[in-house]
Coordinates of C-alpha atoms in Angstrom, one line a residue:
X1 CA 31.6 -9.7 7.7
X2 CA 30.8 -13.1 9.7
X3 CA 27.9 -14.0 6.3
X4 CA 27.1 -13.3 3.2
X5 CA 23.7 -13.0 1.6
X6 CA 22.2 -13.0 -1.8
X7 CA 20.3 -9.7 -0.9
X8 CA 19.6 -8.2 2.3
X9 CA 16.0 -6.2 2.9
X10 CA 15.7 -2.8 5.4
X11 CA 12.7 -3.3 6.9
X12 CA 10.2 -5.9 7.8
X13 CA 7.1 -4.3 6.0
X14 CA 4.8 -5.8 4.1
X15 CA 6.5 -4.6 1.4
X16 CA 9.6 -6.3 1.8
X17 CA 8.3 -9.3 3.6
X18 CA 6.1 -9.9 0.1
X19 CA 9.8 -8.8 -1.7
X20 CA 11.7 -11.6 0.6
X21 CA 8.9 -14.4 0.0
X22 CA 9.3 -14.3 -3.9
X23 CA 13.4 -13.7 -3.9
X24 CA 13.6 -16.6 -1.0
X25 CA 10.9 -18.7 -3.8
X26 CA 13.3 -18.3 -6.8
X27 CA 16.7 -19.7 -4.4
X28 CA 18.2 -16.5 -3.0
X29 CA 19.2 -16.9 0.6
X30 CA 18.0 -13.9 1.9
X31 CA 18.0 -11.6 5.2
X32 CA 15.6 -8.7 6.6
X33 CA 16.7 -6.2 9.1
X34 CA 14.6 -4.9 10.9
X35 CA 14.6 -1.7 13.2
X36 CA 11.8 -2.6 15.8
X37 CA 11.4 -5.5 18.3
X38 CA 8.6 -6.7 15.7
X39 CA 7.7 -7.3 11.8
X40 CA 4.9 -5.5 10.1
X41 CA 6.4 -1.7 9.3
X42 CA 3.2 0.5 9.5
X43 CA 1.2 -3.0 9.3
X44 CA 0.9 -3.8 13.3
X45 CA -1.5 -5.2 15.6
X46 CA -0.1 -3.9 19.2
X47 CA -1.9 -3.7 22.6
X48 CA -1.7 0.4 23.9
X49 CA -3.7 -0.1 26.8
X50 CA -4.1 -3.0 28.9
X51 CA -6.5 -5.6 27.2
X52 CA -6.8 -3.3 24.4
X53 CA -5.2 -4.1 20.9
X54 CA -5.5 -1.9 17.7
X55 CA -3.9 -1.7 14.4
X56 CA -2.4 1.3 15.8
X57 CA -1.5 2.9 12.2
X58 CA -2.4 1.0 9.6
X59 CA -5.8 -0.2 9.6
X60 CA -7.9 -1.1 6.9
X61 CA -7.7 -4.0 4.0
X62 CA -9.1 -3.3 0.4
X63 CA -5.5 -3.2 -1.7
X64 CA -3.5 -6.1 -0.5
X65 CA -3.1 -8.1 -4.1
X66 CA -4.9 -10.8 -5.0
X67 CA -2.2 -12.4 -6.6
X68 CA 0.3 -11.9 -3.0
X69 CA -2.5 -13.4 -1.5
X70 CA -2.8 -16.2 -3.5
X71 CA 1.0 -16.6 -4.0
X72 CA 1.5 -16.9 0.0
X73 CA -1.3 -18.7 0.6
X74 CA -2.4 -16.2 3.2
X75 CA -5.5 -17.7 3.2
X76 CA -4.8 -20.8 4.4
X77 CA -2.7 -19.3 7.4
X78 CA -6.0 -17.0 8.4
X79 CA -6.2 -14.4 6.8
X80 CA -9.8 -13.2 6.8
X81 CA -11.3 -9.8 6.3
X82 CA -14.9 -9.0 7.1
X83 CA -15.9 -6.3 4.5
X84 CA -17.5 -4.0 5.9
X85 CA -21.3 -3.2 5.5
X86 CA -21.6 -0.1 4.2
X87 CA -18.3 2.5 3.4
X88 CA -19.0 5.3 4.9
X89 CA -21.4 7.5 7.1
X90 CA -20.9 11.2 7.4
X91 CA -23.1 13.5 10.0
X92 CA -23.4 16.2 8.5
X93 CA -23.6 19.8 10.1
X94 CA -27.6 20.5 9.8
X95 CA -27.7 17.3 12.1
X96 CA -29.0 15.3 9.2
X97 CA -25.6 12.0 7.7
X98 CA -25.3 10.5 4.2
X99 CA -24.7 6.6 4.4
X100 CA -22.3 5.6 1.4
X101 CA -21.8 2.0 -0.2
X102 CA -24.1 -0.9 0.5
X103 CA -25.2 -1.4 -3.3
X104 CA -26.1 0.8 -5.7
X105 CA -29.9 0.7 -5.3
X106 CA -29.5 1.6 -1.3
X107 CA -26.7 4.5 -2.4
X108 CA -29.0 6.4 -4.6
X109 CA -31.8 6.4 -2.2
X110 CA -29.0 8.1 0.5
X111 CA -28.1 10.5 -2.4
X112 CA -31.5 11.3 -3.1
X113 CA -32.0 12.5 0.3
X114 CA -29.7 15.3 -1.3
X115 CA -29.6 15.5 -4.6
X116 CA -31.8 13.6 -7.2
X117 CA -29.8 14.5 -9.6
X118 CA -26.6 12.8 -8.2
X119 CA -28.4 9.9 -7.1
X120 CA -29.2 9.5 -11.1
X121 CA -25.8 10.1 -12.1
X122 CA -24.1 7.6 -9.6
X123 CA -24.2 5.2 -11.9
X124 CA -22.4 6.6 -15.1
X125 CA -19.6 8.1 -12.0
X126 CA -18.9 4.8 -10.7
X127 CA -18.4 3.4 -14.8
X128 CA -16.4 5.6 -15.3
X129 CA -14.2 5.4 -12.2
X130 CA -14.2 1.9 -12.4
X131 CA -13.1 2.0 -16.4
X132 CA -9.9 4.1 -14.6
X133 CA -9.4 1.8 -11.8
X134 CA -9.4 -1.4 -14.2
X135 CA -6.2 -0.1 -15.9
X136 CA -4.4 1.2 -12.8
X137 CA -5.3 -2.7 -11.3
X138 CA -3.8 -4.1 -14.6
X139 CA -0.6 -1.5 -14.5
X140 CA -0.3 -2.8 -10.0
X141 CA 1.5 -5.1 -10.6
X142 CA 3.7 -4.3 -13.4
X143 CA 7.2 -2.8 -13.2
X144 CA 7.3 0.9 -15.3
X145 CA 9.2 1.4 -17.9
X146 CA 12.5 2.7 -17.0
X147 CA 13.7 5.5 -19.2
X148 CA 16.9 5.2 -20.3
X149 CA 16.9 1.6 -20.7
X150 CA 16.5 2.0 -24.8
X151 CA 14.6 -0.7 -26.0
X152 CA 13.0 -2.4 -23.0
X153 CA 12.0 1.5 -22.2
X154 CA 9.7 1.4 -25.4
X155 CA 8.8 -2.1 -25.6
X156 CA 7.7 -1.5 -22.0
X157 CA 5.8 1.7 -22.7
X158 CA 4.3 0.5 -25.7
X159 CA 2.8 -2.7 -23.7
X160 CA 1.5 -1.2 -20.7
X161 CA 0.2 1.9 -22.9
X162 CA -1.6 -0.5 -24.7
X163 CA -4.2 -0.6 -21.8
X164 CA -5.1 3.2 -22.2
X165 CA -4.8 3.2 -26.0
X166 CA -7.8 0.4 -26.0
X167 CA -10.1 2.7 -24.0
X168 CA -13.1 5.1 -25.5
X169 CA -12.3 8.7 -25.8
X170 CA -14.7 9.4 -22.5
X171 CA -12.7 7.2 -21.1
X172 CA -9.4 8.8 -22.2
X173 CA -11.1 12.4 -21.1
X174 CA -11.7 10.6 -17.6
X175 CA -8.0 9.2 -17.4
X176 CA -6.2 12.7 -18.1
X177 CA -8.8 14.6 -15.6
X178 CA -8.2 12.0 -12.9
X179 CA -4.0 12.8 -13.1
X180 CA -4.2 15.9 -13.2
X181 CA -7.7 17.7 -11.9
X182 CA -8.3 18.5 -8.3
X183 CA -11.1 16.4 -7.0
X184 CA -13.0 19.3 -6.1
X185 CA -12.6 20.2 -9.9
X186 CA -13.7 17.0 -10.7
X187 CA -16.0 15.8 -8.4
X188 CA -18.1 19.0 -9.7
X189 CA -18.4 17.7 -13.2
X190 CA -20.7 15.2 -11.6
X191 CA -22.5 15.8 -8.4
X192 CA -24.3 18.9 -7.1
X193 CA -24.6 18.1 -3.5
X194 CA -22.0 19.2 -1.2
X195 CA -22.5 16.2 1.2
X196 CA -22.3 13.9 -2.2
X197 CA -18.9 15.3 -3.2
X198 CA -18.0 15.3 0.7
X199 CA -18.0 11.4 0.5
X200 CA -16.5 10.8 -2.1
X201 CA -13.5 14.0 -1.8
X202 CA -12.6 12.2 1.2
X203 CA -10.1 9.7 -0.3
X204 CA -8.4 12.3 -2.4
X205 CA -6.9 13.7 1.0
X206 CA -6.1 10.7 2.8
X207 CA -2.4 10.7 3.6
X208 CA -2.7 13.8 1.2
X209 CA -1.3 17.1 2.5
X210 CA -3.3 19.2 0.0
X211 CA -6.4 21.1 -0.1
X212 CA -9.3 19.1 -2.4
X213 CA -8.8 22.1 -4.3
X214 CA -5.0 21.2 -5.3
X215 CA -4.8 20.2 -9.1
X216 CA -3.7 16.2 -9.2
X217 CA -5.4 15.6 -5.8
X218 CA -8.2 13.7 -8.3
X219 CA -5.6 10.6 -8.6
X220 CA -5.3 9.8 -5.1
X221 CA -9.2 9.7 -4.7
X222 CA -8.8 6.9 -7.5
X223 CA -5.8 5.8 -5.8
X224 CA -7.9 4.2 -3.0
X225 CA -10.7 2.6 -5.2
X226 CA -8.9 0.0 -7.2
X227 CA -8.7 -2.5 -4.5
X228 CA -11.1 -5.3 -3.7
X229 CA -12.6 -7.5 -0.6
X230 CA -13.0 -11.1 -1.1
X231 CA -13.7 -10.4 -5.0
X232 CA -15.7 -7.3 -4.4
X233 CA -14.0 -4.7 -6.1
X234 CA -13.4 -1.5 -4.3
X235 CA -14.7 -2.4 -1.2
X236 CA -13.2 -2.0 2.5
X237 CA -13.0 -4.1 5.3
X238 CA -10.9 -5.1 8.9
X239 CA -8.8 -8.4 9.1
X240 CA -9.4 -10.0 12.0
X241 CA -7.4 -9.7 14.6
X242 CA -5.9 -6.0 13.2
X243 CA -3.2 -5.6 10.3
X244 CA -0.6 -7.4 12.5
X245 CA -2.3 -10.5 11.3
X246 CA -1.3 -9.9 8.0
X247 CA 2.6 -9.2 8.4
X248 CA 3.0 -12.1 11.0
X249 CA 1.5 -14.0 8.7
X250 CA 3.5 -13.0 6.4
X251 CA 6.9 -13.3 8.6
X252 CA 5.8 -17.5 8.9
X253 CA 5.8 -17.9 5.7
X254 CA 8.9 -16.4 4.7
X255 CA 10.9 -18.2 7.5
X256 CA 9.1 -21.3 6.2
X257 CA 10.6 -20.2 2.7
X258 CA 14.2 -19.6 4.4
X259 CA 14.4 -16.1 4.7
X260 CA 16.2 -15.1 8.1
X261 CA 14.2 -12.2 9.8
X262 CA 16.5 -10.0 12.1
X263 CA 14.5 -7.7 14.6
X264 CA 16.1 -4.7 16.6
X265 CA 18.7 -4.4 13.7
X266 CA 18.9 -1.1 12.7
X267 CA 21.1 0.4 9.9
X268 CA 23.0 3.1 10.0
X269 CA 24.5 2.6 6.1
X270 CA 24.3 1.0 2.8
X271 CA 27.9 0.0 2.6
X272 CA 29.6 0.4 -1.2
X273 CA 32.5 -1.3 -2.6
X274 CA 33.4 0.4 -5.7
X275 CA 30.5 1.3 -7.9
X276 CA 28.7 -1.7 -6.3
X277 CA 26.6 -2.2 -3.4
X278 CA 28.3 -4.2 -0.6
X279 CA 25.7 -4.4 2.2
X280 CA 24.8 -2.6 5.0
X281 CA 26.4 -1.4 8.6
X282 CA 24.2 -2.0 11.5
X283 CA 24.0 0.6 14.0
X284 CA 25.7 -1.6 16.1
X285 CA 28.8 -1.3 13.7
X286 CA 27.9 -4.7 13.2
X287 CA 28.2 -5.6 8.7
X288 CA 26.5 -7.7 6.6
X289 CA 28.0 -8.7 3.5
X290 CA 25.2 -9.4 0.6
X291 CA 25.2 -8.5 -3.5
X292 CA 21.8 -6.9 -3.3
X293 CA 20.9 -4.4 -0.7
X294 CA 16.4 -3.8 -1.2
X295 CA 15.3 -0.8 1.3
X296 CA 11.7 -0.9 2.0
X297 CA 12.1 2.6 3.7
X298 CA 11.1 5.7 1.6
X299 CA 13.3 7.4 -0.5
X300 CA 13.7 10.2 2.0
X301 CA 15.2 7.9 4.5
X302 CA 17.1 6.1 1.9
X303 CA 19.3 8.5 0.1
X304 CA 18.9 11.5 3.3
X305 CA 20.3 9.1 5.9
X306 CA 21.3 5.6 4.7
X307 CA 23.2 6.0 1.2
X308 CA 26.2 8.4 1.3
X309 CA 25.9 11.5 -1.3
X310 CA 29.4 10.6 -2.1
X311 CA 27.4 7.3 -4.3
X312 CA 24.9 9.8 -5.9
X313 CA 25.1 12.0 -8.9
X314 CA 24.5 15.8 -8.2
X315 CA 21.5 15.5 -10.4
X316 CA 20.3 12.9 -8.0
X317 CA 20.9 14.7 -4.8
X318 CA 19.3 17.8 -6.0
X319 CA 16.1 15.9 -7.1
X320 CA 16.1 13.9 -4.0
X321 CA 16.1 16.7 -1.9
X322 CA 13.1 18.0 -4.0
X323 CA 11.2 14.5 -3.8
X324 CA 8.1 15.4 -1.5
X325 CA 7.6 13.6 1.5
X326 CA 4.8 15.0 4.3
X327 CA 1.7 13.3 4.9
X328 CA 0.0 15.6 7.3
X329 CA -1.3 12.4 9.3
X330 CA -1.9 12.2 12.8
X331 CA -3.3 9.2 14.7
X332 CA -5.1 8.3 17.3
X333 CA -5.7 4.8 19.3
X334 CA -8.7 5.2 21.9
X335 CA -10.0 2.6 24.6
X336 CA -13.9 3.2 24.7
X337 CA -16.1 2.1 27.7
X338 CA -18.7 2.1 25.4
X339 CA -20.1 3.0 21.6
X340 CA -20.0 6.6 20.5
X341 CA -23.5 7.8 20.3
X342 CA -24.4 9.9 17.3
X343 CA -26.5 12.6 17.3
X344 CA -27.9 12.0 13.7
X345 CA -28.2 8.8 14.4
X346 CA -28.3 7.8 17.7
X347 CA -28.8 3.9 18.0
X348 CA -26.5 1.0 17.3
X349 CA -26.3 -0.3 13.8
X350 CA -23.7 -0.8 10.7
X351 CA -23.2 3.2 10.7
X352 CA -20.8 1.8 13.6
X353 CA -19.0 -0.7 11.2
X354 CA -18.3 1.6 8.5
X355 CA -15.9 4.1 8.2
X356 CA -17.0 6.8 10.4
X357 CA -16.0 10.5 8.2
X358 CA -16.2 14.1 9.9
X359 CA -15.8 16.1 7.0
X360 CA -19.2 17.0 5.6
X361 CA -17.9 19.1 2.7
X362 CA -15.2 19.8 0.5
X363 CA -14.8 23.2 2.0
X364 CA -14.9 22.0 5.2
X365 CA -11.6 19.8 4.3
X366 CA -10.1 22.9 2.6
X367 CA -9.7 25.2 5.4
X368 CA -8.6 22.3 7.2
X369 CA -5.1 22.3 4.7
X370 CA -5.5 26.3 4.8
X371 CA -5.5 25.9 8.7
X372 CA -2.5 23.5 9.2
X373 CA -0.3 25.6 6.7
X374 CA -0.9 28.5 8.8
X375 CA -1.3 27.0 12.0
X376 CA -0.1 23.7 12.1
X377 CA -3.7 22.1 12.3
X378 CA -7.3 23.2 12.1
X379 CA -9.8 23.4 15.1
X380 CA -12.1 21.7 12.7
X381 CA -10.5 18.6 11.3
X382 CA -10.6 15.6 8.9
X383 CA -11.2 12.8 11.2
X384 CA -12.1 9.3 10.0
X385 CA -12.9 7.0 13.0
X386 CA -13.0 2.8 12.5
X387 CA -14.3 0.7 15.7
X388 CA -12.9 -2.6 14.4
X389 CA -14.2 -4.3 18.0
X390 CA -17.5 -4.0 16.7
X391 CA -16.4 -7.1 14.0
X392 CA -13.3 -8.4 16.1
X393 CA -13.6 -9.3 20.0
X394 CA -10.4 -10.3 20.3
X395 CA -9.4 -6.3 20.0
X396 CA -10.9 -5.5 23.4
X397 CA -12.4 -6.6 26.7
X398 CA -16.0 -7.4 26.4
X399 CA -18.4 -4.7 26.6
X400 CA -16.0 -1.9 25.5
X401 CA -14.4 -1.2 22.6
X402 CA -11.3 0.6 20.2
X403 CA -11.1 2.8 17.9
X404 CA -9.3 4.3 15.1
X405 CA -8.7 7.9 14.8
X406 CA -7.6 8.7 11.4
X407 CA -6.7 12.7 10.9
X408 CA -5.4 14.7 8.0
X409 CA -3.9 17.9 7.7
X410 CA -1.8 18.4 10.5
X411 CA 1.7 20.5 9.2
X412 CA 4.7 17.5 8.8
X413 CA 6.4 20.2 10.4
X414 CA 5.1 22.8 12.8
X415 CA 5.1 26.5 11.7
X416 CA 7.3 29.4 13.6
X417 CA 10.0 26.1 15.2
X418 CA 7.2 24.7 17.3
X419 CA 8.0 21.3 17.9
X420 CA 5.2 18.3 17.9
X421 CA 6.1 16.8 21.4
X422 CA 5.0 19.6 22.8
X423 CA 1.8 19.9 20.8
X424 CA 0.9 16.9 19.7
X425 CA -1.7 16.1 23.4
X426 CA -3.1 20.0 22.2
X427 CA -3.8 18.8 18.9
X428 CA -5.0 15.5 19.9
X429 CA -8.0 17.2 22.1
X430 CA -8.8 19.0 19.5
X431 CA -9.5 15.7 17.5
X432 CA -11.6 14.6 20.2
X433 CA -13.4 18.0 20.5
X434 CA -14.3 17.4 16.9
X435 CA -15.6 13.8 17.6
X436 CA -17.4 14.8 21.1
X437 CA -19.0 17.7 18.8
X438 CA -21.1 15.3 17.1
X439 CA -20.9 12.3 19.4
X440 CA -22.0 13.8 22.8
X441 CA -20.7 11.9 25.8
X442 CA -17.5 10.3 23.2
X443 CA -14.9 11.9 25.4
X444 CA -15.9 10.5 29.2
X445 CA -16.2 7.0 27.2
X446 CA -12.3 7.0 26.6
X447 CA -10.5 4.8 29.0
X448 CA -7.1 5.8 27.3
X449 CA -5.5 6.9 24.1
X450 CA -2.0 6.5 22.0
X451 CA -1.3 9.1 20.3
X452 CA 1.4 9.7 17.1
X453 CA 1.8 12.6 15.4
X454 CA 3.4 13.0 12.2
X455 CA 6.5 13.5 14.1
X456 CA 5.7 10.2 16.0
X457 CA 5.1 8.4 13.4
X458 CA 8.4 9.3 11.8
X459 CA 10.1 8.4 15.0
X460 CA 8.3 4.6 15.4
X461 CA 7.6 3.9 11.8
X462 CA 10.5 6.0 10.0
X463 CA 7.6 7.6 8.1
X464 CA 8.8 10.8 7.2
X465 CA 6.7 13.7 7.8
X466 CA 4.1 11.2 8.5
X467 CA 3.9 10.6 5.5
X468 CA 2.3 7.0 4.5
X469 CA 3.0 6.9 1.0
X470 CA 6.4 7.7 1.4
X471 CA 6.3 10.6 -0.5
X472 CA 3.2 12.3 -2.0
X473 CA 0.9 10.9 -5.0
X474 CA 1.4 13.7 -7.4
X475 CA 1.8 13.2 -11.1
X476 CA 5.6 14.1 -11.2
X477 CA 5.8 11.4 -8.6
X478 CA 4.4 8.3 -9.9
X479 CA 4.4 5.5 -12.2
X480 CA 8.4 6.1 -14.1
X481 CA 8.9 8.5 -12.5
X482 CA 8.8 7.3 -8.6
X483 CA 10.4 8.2 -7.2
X484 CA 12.4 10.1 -9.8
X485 CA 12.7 9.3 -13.4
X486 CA 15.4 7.3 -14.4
X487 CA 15.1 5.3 -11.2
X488 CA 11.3 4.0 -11.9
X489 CA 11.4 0.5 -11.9
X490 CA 12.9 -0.3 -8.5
X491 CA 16.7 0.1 -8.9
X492 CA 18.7 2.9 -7.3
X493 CA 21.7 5.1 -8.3
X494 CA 24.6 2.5 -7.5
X495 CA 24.5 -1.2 -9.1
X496 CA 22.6 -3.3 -6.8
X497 CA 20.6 -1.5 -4.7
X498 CA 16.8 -1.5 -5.2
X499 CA 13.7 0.0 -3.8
X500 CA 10.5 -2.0 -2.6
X501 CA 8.6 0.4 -0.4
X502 CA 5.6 2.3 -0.9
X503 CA 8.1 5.0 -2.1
X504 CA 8.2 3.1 -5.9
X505 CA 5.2 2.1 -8.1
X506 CA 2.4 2.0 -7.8
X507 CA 2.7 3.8 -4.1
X508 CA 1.3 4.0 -0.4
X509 CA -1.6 1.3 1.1
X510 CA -1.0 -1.9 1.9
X511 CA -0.5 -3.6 -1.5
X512 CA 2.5 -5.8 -1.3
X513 CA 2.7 -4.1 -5.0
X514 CA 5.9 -3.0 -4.6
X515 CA 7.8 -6.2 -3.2
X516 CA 6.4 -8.4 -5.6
X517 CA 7.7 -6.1 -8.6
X518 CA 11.1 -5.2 -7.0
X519 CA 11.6 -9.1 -6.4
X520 CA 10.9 -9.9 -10.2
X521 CA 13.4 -7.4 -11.4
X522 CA 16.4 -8.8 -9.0
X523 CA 15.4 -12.2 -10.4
X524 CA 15.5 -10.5 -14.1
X525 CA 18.6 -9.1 -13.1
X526 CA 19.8 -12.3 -12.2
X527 CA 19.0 -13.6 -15.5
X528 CA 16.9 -16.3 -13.7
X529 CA 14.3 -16.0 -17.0
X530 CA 12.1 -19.2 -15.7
X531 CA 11.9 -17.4 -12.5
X532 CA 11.3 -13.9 -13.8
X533 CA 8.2 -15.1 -15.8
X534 CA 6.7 -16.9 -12.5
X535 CA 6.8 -13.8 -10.5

């Protein structure tokens, strides 16, 4: 082993770039390894067509943290999002859409186009959600208690219980049918309109391979509304110039820190000396000696492929092999010659901004889940399409445009030993079947398309199943117990190796969450107590 580090990070997310800027902060000379021949994970800005450049997985900003931001001065590098105008626009199947977000005021007049009893109850819904969101934004960016740690365990549990004890019995009621509800459950508590609960189901399947219908799928709705947009909470928007911008960012201002970034390093193996972590082996046999080894890969990847059984427990094993990882994602990138033209709704406006959802009812998005168990995916699926050029011109030539194509409930793995490569074009015309169905014309606009199912996306981002969380949101796997219990707050199963991917608390999106709390407990770990409080 040529060097030695203080701790050395798998993978060049944004997970563990945040994780590398804070450990580099407190004095640790630090390396990432990286896999690909660029930084960013799932976070990338790449051109798949000449002149054309997406976020080709990845692609929308609401959940980055405030405090990241602040902390790396991302700001004052460029980082700019343009929030978007309204959420969401949804046609829906009597030819008639629903516009979501844009205010309150304008959201009720959408609802009551449907439902004047929804539109009246929107605002006790969003008080409620937002009385949820406002604990799980306080809890972001603090490390779970770890059970079996004895007294930190309680004094932990007590402190960050303290946020839910404080809270009104409604809001207690709202809390425990949030974890454990399915949205469609849920959701019907509130609203009466299928095209209401349509809009607002939609997050609770994102990167979700469940039916609305599937108790617990509630969370992962909330999941995706406690992040915020230059101060406005919960709201959505593109940075300019893709998500890339964010991780090369990023990348400058962890070399400017110290931290040396290795690309087209894979590893083949956490390396273990004794009952302690010694670094890793490259795939090129080459080693790297450091006293920390942080993976920002998912847990499936981790202790599957990178960390030998031989350094984990047979309780461990057996509840790793159980962890759930599968996503159901598949994604699209599309070069347009033009806008898609929408049948209910025809002409040019912020419908185009928005986030673009073909799934006009909760039914409609459970026989797409019913469809993909049985079938691997449903002739009518969940597509959300972004058109980012419509904010960004530096994404595409002028006059033409790209778009996102955002799908769930495709089967992680294909039923009777199918195999994606040889499906994945049959699903993907499927997708633009569903898109051409209510955009007439959308399919002789496309100049050229990238496409990744979950199998692709396993085999360029190392998500498993396609999975984007890194393993799903389901109350056995959150909070303490992400991803098992006993291994909560970012340490593993063998004395200096942690976790800082999207695979630990508080979960998937790009929050930079993770890497912020991993770094704090190396530094805690370090007993570096100055440092621990500043991170």
């Amino acid at each position: 082993m040529a060097s030695r580090y203080d701790a050395v990070i798998i993978g060049a997310g944004h997970n563990g770039l945040v994780c590398a800027f804070y450990l580099a902060r407190a004095g640790l000379k630090v390396r990432i390894v990286e896999r690909r021949d660029v930084v960013g994970g799932a976070a990338v800005t790449e051109e798949f067509l000449p002149g054309f450049r997406n976020s080709i997985a990845s692609y929308t900003a609401s959940l980055l943290q405030p405090k990241v931001i602040r902390d790396m001065r991302l700001e004052e590098q460029g980082y700019t999002v343009i929030e978007r105008p309204i959420s969401n626009f949804l046609p829906q199947e009597d030819g008639g859409y629903l516009k979501l977000g844009g205010g309150l005021e304008r959201t009720q007049g959408e609802f009551r186009k449907f439902s004047k009893h929804d539109a009246d109850t929107l605002p006790a819904y969003y008080d409620a959600l937002e009385g949820v969101a406002s604990v799980l934004r306080d809890l972001a960016l603090k490390s779970p208690p770890n059970v079996g740690e004895g007294l930190r365990t309680l004094i932990s549990g007590a402190s960050q219980g303290w946020g839910v004890a404080r809270l009104d019995l409604p809001a207690k009621r709202d809390i425990l049918d949030l974890f454990t509800k399915s949205a469609s459950s849920f959701l019907g508590q509130w609203f009466e309109s299928e095209a209401v609960k349509a809009a607002f189901g939609f997050d609770a399947v994102v990167g979700n391979y469940a039916s609305p219908d599937t108790p617990g799928s509630a969370y992962v709705l909330l999941h995706h509304v406690f992040g915020e947009v230059n101060g406005n909470k919960g709201a959505w928007g593109h940075v300019i110039g893709g998500m890339g911008t964010i991780t090369q960012i990023m990348a400058k201002v962890c070399r400017q820190a110290g931290v040396d970034i290795r690309l087209e390093a894979p590893v083949s193996e956490v390396l273990v000396d004794g009952d302690e972590v010694a670094g890793v082996r490259l795939e090129s046999g080459e080693e790297i000696a450091a006293a920390r080894v942080i993976a920002n890969v998912g847990p499936k990847l981790l202790y599957g492929k990178m960390l030998d059984e031989s350094h984990q427990s047979e309780d461990f094993r057996r509840r790793m092999r159980g962890y759930k990882a599968g996503g159901g994602t598949f994604r699209i990138n599309v070069a347009l010659s033009e806008l898609p033209t929408f049948t209910a709704l025809p002409q040019p406006g912020e419908h185009h901004r928005s986030g673009i959802i073909l799934a006009p009812t909760l039914d409609y998005m459970d026989r797409a889940f019913l469809d993909a168990k049985t079938e691997g995916w449903s002739k009518k699926p969940i597509v959300e399409m972004l058109i980012p050029s419509t904010v960004d011109d530096s994404l595409a030539p002028a006059g033409q445009h790209v778009a996102s194509l955002f799908c769930q409930q495709f089967a992680p793995e294909l039923p009777d030993g199918r195999d994606w490569d040889d499906e994945e074009d049959a699903a993907a015309d499927t997708i633009i079947d569903t898109v051409e169905a209510v955009a007439p014309g959308f399919r002789g606009s496309i100049l050229g398309r990238q496409v990744l199912s979950p199998k692709g996306l396993y085999r360029k981002f190392g998500l498993v199943g396609g999975d984007i969380m890194h393993g799903h949101m389901s109350l056995d796997q959150l909070w303490s117990a992400r991803p098992v219990l006993g291994h909560g707050a970012y340490r593993g199963p063998v004395k200096g190796l942690y976790m800082c991917g999207a695979g630990t608390h508080p979960g998937g999106g790009v929050t930079g969450a993770p890497g912020h709390n991993c770094a704090r407990e190396v530094i805690f770990d370090r007993g570096n107590w100055r440092r621990f409080k500043s991170v």
